[in-house]
Amino acid sequence: MMPDTLDHTSAELHAPAVAPSRAVATRPGSITLARHGEPALSRKCLLTSDQYRDWWAKYELGGLLAGQTPPRGLLETAQGAGVIFASTRQRAQETAAAISAGREITSDVLFIEAPLPPPHFPSWFKLPPKYWGAVARFWWHAFDHHDGQETRAQAEARAERAAQKLITRAEAGEDVLVLAHGYFNHMVGGRLKADGWKLVHNQGFKYWSQRRYERV
């Protein structure tokens, strides 16, 4: 009797081809950069440049003004986020606690604010903290005035690392929320846009505000 090898071969040649398995592409999540709530430390004062330096040091350590209610939109963003990052500063930590409903928060020093050392002005020259912040940021950005703290180049490199960390999580399909600070969020947003992410929802830089980015 002839072996049935030919029958098997014929069956295999005429069997329907099986398509190779392919990984299903994951749709990138969004990245939302949110600013913390209003801090407790009052801005209603006039300060010299040296006094502002002390004021900023207290601001960096302080928490939120009591009695604030997080906006509904930010609560909804937190509810839908796959991961929530927060700066290690107290004002960001308290903001995270206020909106997270007990969920796990990933705290990371990578998201702290860029420094605001003011230039040295005469003691007779006084400004409110809001305007000292603008002056200090201009001197830091334009003249790299850092008083031995983080330089502009170092902060830009940190913003790039932060952006890449967020992109990695978002490209895995998670919606990402970051609770941090106005200017550093701006820097991270710039890196996101440079990497092909589009600002699709913009509430500016006020307290509790959100800026959401999606992959173009």
PDB file of C-alpha atoms in Angstrom:
ATOM      1  CA  MET A   1       0.000   0.000   0.000  1.00  0.00           C
ATOM      2  CA  MET A   2       1.270   3.410  -0.883  1.00  0.00           C
ATOM      3  CA  PRO A   3       1.957   5.733   2.040  1.00  0.00           C
ATOM      4  CA  ASP A   4      -0.489   8.617   2.432  1.00  0.00           C
ATOM      5  CA  THR A   5       2.192  11.315   2.352  1.00  0.00           C
ATOM      6  CA  LEU A   6       0.887  12.763  -0.918  1.00  0.00           C
ATOM      7  CA  ASP A   7      -2.624  13.089   0.478  1.00  0.00           C
ATOM      8  CA  HIS A   8      -1.365  15.078   3.472  1.00  0.00           C
ATOM      9  CA  THR A   9       0.779  17.290   1.255  1.00  0.00           C
ATOM     10  CA  SER A  10      -2.116  18.029  -1.048  1.00  0.00           C
ATOM     11  CA  ALA A  11      -4.329  18.907   1.911  1.00  0.00           C
ATOM     12  CA  GLU A  12      -1.714  21.307   3.271  1.00  0.00           C
ATOM     13  CA  LEU A  13      -1.263  23.034  -0.097  1.00  0.00           C
ATOM     14  CA  HIS A  14      -4.978  23.715  -0.398  1.00  0.00           C
ATOM     15  CA  ALA A  15      -5.614  24.681   3.237  1.00  0.00           C
ATOM     16  CA  PRO A  16      -6.529  28.395   3.801  1.00  0.00           C
ATOM     17  CA  ALA A  17      -3.588  30.526   4.782  1.00  0.00           C
ATOM     18  CA  VAL A  18      -3.446  31.571   8.429  1.00  0.00           C
ATOM     19  CA  ALA A  19      -2.636  35.249   8.829  1.00  0.00           C
ATOM     20  CA  PRO A  20       0.277  35.964  11.181  1.00  0.00           C
ATOM     21  CA  SER A  21      -0.744  37.354  14.536  1.00  0.00           C
ATOM     22  CA  ARG A  22      -0.277  41.096  14.948  1.00  0.00           C
ATOM     23  CA  ALA A  23      -0.253  43.200  18.086  1.00  0.00           C
ATOM     24  CA  VAL A  24      -3.238  45.489  18.245  1.00  0.00           C
ATOM     25  CA  ALA A  25      -2.091  49.111  18.176  1.00  0.00           C
ATOM     26  CA  THR A  26      -2.900  50.962  21.373  1.00  0.00           C
ATOM     27  CA  ARG A  27      -4.486  54.363  21.006  1.00  0.00           C
ATOM     28  CA  PRO A  28      -2.349  56.910  22.923  1.00  0.00           C
ATOM     29  CA  GLY A  29      -3.925  58.430  25.981  1.00  0.00           C
ATOM     30  CA  SER A  30      -4.043  62.146  26.693  1.00  0.00           C
ATOM     31  CA  ILE A  31      -1.665  64.159  28.894  1.00  0.00           C
ATOM     32  CA  THR A  32      -3.186  66.803  31.159  1.00  0.00           C
ATOM     33  CA  LEU A  33      -0.982  69.319  32.960  1.00  0.00           C
ATOM     34  CA  ALA A  34      -2.852  70.954  35.854  1.00  0.00           C
ATOM     35  CA  ARG A  35      -1.792  73.710  38.212  1.00  0.00           C
ATOM     36  CA  HIS A  36      -2.238  73.380  41.966  1.00  0.00           C
ATOM     37  CA  GLY A  37      -4.923  75.214  43.957  1.00  0.00           C
ATOM     38  CA  GLU A  38      -4.462  78.636  45.557  1.00  0.00           C
ATOM     39  CA  PRO A  39      -1.669  78.632  48.172  1.00  0.00           C
ATOM     40  CA  ALA A  40      -2.278  79.852  51.719  1.00  0.00           C
ATOM     41  CA  LEU A  41       0.593  82.365  51.765  1.00  0.00           C
ATOM     42  CA  SER A  42      -0.763  85.857  51.079  1.00  0.00           C
ATOM     43  CA  ARG A  43       0.441  87.844  48.084  1.00  0.00           C
ATOM     44  CA  LYS A  44      -1.005  91.088  49.448  1.00  0.00           C
ATOM     45  CA  CYS A  45       2.223  92.715  50.575  1.00  0.00           C
ATOM     46  CA  LEU A  46       5.105  94.858  49.322  1.00  0.00           C
ATOM     47  CA  LEU A  47       8.573  93.335  49.483  1.00  0.00           C
ATOM     48  CA  THR A  48      12.178  94.169  48.726  1.00  0.00           C
ATOM     49  CA  SER A  49      14.084  91.707  46.554  1.00  0.00           C
ATOM     50  CA  ASP A  50      15.652  90.144  49.662  1.00  0.00           C
ATOM     51  CA  GLN A  51      12.262  89.877  51.341  1.00  0.00           C
ATOM     52  CA  TYR A  52      10.821  88.281  48.244  1.00  0.00           C
ATOM     53  CA  ARG A  53      13.567  85.649  48.364  1.00  0.00           C
ATOM     54  CA  ASP A  54      12.428  84.750  51.889  1.00  0.00           C
ATOM     55  CA  TRP A  55       8.778  84.894  50.830  1.00  0.00           C
ATOM     56  CA  TRP A  56       9.400  82.458  47.978  1.00  0.00           C
ATOM     57  CA  ALA A  57      11.175  80.039  50.313  1.00  0.00           C
ATOM     58  CA  LYS A  58       8.055  79.979  52.521  1.00  0.00           C
ATOM     59  CA  TYR A  59       5.819  79.628  49.457  1.00  0.00           C
ATOM     60  CA  GLU A  60       7.762  76.570  48.348  1.00  0.00           C
ATOM     61  CA  LEU A  61       7.116  74.877  51.703  1.00  0.00           C
ATOM     62  CA  GLY A  62       3.499  75.914  52.199  1.00  0.00           C
ATOM     63  CA  GLY A  63       0.182  74.291  51.396  1.00  0.00           C
ATOM     64  CA  LEU A  64      -3.197  75.438  50.113  1.00  0.00           C
ATOM     65  CA  LEU A  65      -5.565  78.084  51.354  1.00  0.00           C
ATOM     66  CA  ALA A  66      -8.350  76.392  53.317  1.00  0.00           C
ATOM     67  CA  GLY A  67     -11.920  76.184  52.071  1.00  0.00           C
ATOM     68  CA  GLN A  68     -11.309  75.655  48.345  1.00  0.00           C
ATOM     69  CA  THR A  69     -13.470  73.403  46.203  1.00  0.00           C
ATOM     70  CA  PRO A  70     -11.775  71.731  43.226  1.00  0.00           C
ATOM     71  CA  PRO A  71     -13.534  72.411  39.900  1.00  0.00           C
ATOM     72  CA  ARG A  72     -15.746  69.637  38.585  1.00  0.00           C
ATOM     73  CA  GLY A  73     -13.777  69.349  35.354  1.00  0.00           C
ATOM     74  CA  LEU A  74     -10.541  68.589  37.173  1.00  0.00           C
ATOM     75  CA  LEU A  75     -12.300  66.013  39.365  1.00  0.00           C
ATOM     76  CA  GLU A  76     -13.581  64.319  36.210  1.00  0.00           C
ATOM     77  CA  THR A  77     -10.103  64.340  34.669  1.00  0.00           C
ATOM     78  CA  ALA A  78      -8.692  62.706  37.796  1.00  0.00           C
ATOM     79  CA  GLN A  79     -11.447  60.113  37.802  1.00  0.00           C
ATOM     80  CA  GLY A  80     -10.674  59.099  34.223  1.00  0.00           C
ATOM     81  CA  ALA A  81      -6.873  59.181  34.496  1.00  0.00           C
ATOM     82  CA  GLY A  82      -4.916  55.957  34.340  1.00  0.00           C
ATOM     83  CA  VAL A  83      -2.106  57.500  36.368  1.00  0.00           C
ATOM     84  CA  ILE A  84      -1.810  60.686  38.444  1.00  0.00           C
ATOM     85  CA  PHE A  85       1.575  62.341  38.972  1.00  0.00           C
ATOM     86  CA  ALA A  86       2.187  65.127  41.474  1.00  0.00           C
ATOM     87  CA  SER A  87       5.070  67.417  42.310  1.00  0.00           C
ATOM     88  CA  THR A  88       6.535  66.769  45.746  1.00  0.00           C
ATOM     89  CA  ARG A  89       5.771  70.346  46.885  1.00  0.00           C
ATOM     90  CA  GLN A  90       3.114  70.578  49.579  1.00  0.00           C
ATOM     91  CA  ARG A  91       0.724  72.705  47.526  1.00  0.00           C
ATOM     92  CA  ALA A  92       0.754  70.110  44.753  1.00  0.00           C
ATOM     93  CA  GLN A  93       0.406  67.237  47.210  1.00  0.00           C
ATOM     94  CA  GLU A  94      -2.649  68.821  48.827  1.00  0.00           C
ATOM     95  CA  THR A  95      -4.137  69.480  45.396  1.00  0.00           C
ATOM     96  CA  ALA A  96      -3.653  65.822  44.498  1.00  0.00           C
ATOM     97  CA  ALA A  97      -5.287  64.705  47.738  1.00  0.00           C
ATOM     98  CA  ALA A  98      -8.261  67.001  47.099  1.00  0.00           C
ATOM     99  CA  ILE A  99      -9.096  65.531  43.677  1.00  0.00           C
ATOM    100  CA  SER A 100      -7.875  61.929  43.765  1.00  0.00           C
ATOM    101  CA  ALA A 101     -10.673  60.401  45.911  1.00  0.00           C
ATOM    102  CA  GLY A 102      -8.114  58.262  47.711  1.00  0.00           C
ATOM    103  CA  ARG A 103      -6.462  56.894  44.574  1.00  0.00           C
ATOM    104  CA  GLU A 104      -2.736  56.259  44.425  1.00  0.00           C
ATOM    105  CA  ILE A 105      -0.628  59.327  43.562  1.00  0.00           C
ATOM    106  CA  THR A 106       2.833  59.026  42.042  1.00  0.00           C
ATOM    107  CA  SER A 107       4.894  61.803  43.641  1.00  0.00           C
ATOM    108  CA  ASP A 108       7.973  62.868  41.710  1.00  0.00           C
ATOM    109  CA  VAL A 109      10.495  65.647  42.339  1.00  0.00           C
ATOM    110  CA  LEU A 110      10.876  65.844  38.549  1.00  0.00           C
ATOM    111  CA  PHE A 111       7.747  68.053  38.436  1.00  0.00           C
ATOM    112  CA  ILE A 112       8.686  70.752  40.983  1.00  0.00           C
ATOM    113  CA  GLU A 113       8.618  74.400  39.895  1.00  0.00           C
ATOM    114  CA  ALA A 114      11.592  76.024  38.192  1.00  0.00           C
ATOM    115  CA  PRO A 115      13.343  78.372  40.670  1.00  0.00           C
ATOM    116  CA  LEU A 116      12.538  82.069  41.040  1.00  0.00           C
ATOM    117  CA  PRO A 117      15.574  83.843  42.517  1.00  0.00           C
ATOM    118  CA  PRO A 118      15.048  87.600  42.159  1.00  0.00           C
ATOM    119  CA  PRO A 119      17.781  89.980  41.002  1.00  0.00           C
ATOM    120  CA  HIS A 120      19.355  92.089  43.740  1.00  0.00           C
ATOM    121  CA  PHE A 121      17.606  95.453  43.764  1.00  0.00           C
ATOM    122  CA  PRO A 122      18.065  98.348  46.249  1.00  0.00           C
ATOM    123  CA  SER A 123      16.119  98.012  49.486  1.00  0.00           C
ATOM    124  CA  TRP A 124      13.953 101.039  48.684  1.00  0.00           C
ATOM    125  CA  PHE A 125      12.535  99.237  45.635  1.00  0.00           C
ATOM    126  CA  LYS A 126       9.482  97.191  46.590  1.00  0.00           C
ATOM    127  CA  LEU A 127       6.962  95.136  44.643  1.00  0.00           C
ATOM    128  CA  PRO A 128       4.105  92.712  45.413  1.00  0.00           C
ATOM    129  CA  PRO A 129       5.093  89.016  45.156  1.00  0.00           C
ATOM    130  CA  LYS A 130       3.156  88.658  41.892  1.00  0.00           C
ATOM    131  CA  TYR A 131       5.360  91.222  40.161  1.00  0.00           C
ATOM    132  CA  TRP A 132       8.559  89.990  41.790  1.00  0.00           C
ATOM    133  CA  GLY A 133       7.734  86.588  40.317  1.00  0.00           C
ATOM    134  CA  ALA A 134       7.502  88.102  36.838  1.00  0.00           C
ATOM    135  CA  VAL A 135      10.773  90.009  37.289  1.00  0.00           C
ATOM    136  CA  ALA A 136      12.585  86.983  38.696  1.00  0.00           C
ATOM    137  CA  ARG A 137      11.329  84.736  35.901  1.00  0.00           C
ATOM    138  CA  PHE A 138      12.446  87.237  33.253  1.00  0.00           C
ATOM    139  CA  TRP A 139      15.932  87.507  34.784  1.00  0.00           C
ATOM    140  CA  TRP A 140      16.167  83.703  35.056  1.00  0.00           C
ATOM    141  CA  HIS A 141      14.953  83.102  31.520  1.00  0.00           C
ATOM    142  CA  ALA A 142      16.705  85.955  29.697  1.00  0.00           C
ATOM    143  CA  PHE A 143      19.922  86.311  31.705  1.00  0.00           C
ATOM    144  CA  ASP A 144      20.192  82.873  33.361  1.00  0.00           C
ATOM    145  CA  HIS A 145      20.142  84.516  36.792  1.00  0.00           C
ATOM    146  CA  HIS A 146      19.922  81.489  39.087  1.00  0.00           C
ATOM    147  CA  ASP A 147      21.813  82.404  42.293  1.00  0.00           C
ATOM    148  CA  GLY A 148      23.363  78.938  42.425  1.00  0.00           C
ATOM    149  CA  GLN A 149      20.025  77.184  41.930  1.00  0.00           C
ATOM    150  CA  GLU A 150      18.831  75.289  38.863  1.00  0.00           C
ATOM    151  CA  THR A 151      19.848  77.023  35.639  1.00  0.00           C
ATOM    152  CA  ARG A 152      17.563  77.516  32.667  1.00  0.00           C
ATOM    153  CA  ALA A 153      19.432  74.820  30.712  1.00  0.00           C
ATOM    154  CA  GLN A 154      19.091  72.377  33.594  1.00  0.00           C
ATOM    155  CA  ALA A 155      15.374  73.101  33.919  1.00  0.00           C
ATOM    156  CA  GLU A 156      14.877  72.640  30.176  1.00  0.00           C
ATOM    157  CA  ALA A 157      16.613  69.269  30.367  1.00  0.00           C
ATOM    158  CA  ARG A 158      14.399  68.324  33.306  1.00  0.00           C
ATOM    159  CA  ALA A 159      11.300  69.370  31.367  1.00  0.00           C
ATOM    160  CA  GLU A 160      12.358  67.101  28.510  1.00  0.00           C
ATOM    161  CA  ARG A 161      12.794  64.166  30.909  1.00  0.00           C
ATOM    162  CA  ALA A 162       9.393  64.896  32.406  1.00  0.00           C
ATOM    163  CA  ALA A 163       7.763  65.046  28.978  1.00  0.00           C
ATOM    164  CA  GLN A 164       9.291  61.732  27.937  1.00  0.00           C
ATOM    165  CA  LYS A 165       8.090  60.068  31.143  1.00  0.00           C
ATOM    166  CA  LEU A 166       4.542  61.271  30.463  1.00  0.00           C
ATOM    167  CA  ILE A 167       4.678  60.288  26.788  1.00  0.00           C
ATOM    168  CA  THR A 168       5.777  56.764  27.699  1.00  0.00           C
ATOM    169  CA  ARG A 169       2.729  56.293  29.911  1.00  0.00           C
ATOM    170  CA  ALA A 170       0.330  57.929  27.457  1.00  0.00           C
ATOM    171  CA  GLU A 171       1.592  55.877  24.508  1.00  0.00           C
ATOM    172  CA  ALA A 172       0.798  52.752  26.526  1.00  0.00           C
ATOM    173  CA  GLY A 173      -2.838  53.850  26.365  1.00  0.00           C
ATOM    174  CA  GLU A 174      -3.236  55.617  29.709  1.00  0.00           C
ATOM    175  CA  ASP A 175      -4.716  59.075  30.219  1.00  0.00           C
ATOM    176  CA  VAL A 176      -2.115  60.904  32.303  1.00  0.00           C
ATOM    177  CA  LEU A 177      -2.724  63.729  34.793  1.00  0.00           C
ATOM    178  CA  VAL A 178       0.038  65.857  36.321  1.00  0.00           C
ATOM    179  CA  LEU A 179      -0.575  68.170  39.286  1.00  0.00           C
ATOM    180  CA  ALA A 180       2.276  70.621  39.397  1.00  0.00           C
ATOM    181  CA  HIS A 181       3.191  74.275  38.806  1.00  0.00           C
ATOM    182  CA  GLY A 182       2.474  77.045  36.334  1.00  0.00           C
ATOM    183  CA  TYR A 183       5.813  77.751  34.699  1.00  0.00           C
ATOM    184  CA  PHE A 184       7.234  74.251  34.747  1.00  0.00           C
ATOM    185  CA  ASN A 185       3.986  72.943  33.261  1.00  0.00           C
ATOM    186  CA  HIS A 186       4.512  75.523  30.518  1.00  0.00           C
ATOM    187  CA  MET A 187       8.006  74.173  29.909  1.00  0.00           C
ATOM    188  CA  VAL A 188       6.799  70.567  29.784  1.00  0.00           C
ATOM    189  CA  GLY A 189       3.993  71.577  27.437  1.00  0.00           C
ATOM    190  CA  GLY A 190       6.546  73.099  25.094  1.00  0.00           C
ATOM    191  CA  ARG A 191       8.417  69.813  24.956  1.00  0.00           C
ATOM    192  CA  LEU A 192       5.207  67.880  24.336  1.00  0.00           C
ATOM    193  CA  LYS A 193       4.350  70.132  21.386  1.00  0.00           C
ATOM    194  CA  ALA A 194       7.870  69.710  20.006  1.00  0.00           C
ATOM    195  CA  ASP A 195       7.326  65.937  20.143  1.00  0.00           C
ATOM    196  CA  GLY A 196       4.083  66.070  18.168  1.00  0.00           C
ATOM    197  CA  TRP A 197       1.451  66.551  20.873  1.00  0.00           C
ATOM    198  CA  LYS A 198      -1.297  69.115  20.331  1.00  0.00           C
ATOM    199  CA  LEU A 199      -2.851  71.368  22.975  1.00  0.00           C
ATOM    200  CA  VAL A 200      -6.558  70.555  22.642  1.00  0.00           C
ATOM    201  CA  HIS A 201      -7.971  72.036  25.858  1.00  0.00           C
ATOM    202  CA  ASN A 202      -6.518  75.179  27.410  1.00  0.00           C
ATOM    203  CA  GLN A 203      -7.625  76.817  30.672  1.00  0.00           C
ATOM    204  CA  GLY A 204      -4.486  78.933  30.965  1.00  0.00           C
ATOM    205  CA  PHE A 205      -2.330  78.956  34.078  1.00  0.00           C
ATOM    206  CA  LYS A 206      -4.699  80.026  36.851  1.00  0.00           C
ATOM    207  CA  TYR A 207      -5.064  77.923  39.988  1.00  0.00           C
ATOM    208  CA  TRP A 208      -6.763  74.532  39.391  1.00  0.00           C
ATOM    209  CA  SER A 209      -6.471  75.041  35.613  1.00  0.00           C
ATOM    210  CA  GLN A 210      -5.908  72.276  33.052  1.00  0.00           C
ATOM    211  CA  ARG A 211      -4.059  72.074  29.745  1.00  0.00           C
ATOM    212  CA  ARG A 212      -4.686  68.804  27.872  1.00  0.00           C
ATOM    213  CA  TYR A 213      -2.482  67.454  25.077  1.00  0.00           C
ATOM    214  CA  GLU A 214      -3.202  64.693  22.582  1.00  0.00           C
ATOM    215  CA  ARG A 215      -1.019  63.021  19.984  1.00  0.00           C
ATOM    216  CA  VAL A 216      -1.439  64.617  16.574  1.00  0.00           C
TER     217      VAL A 216
END
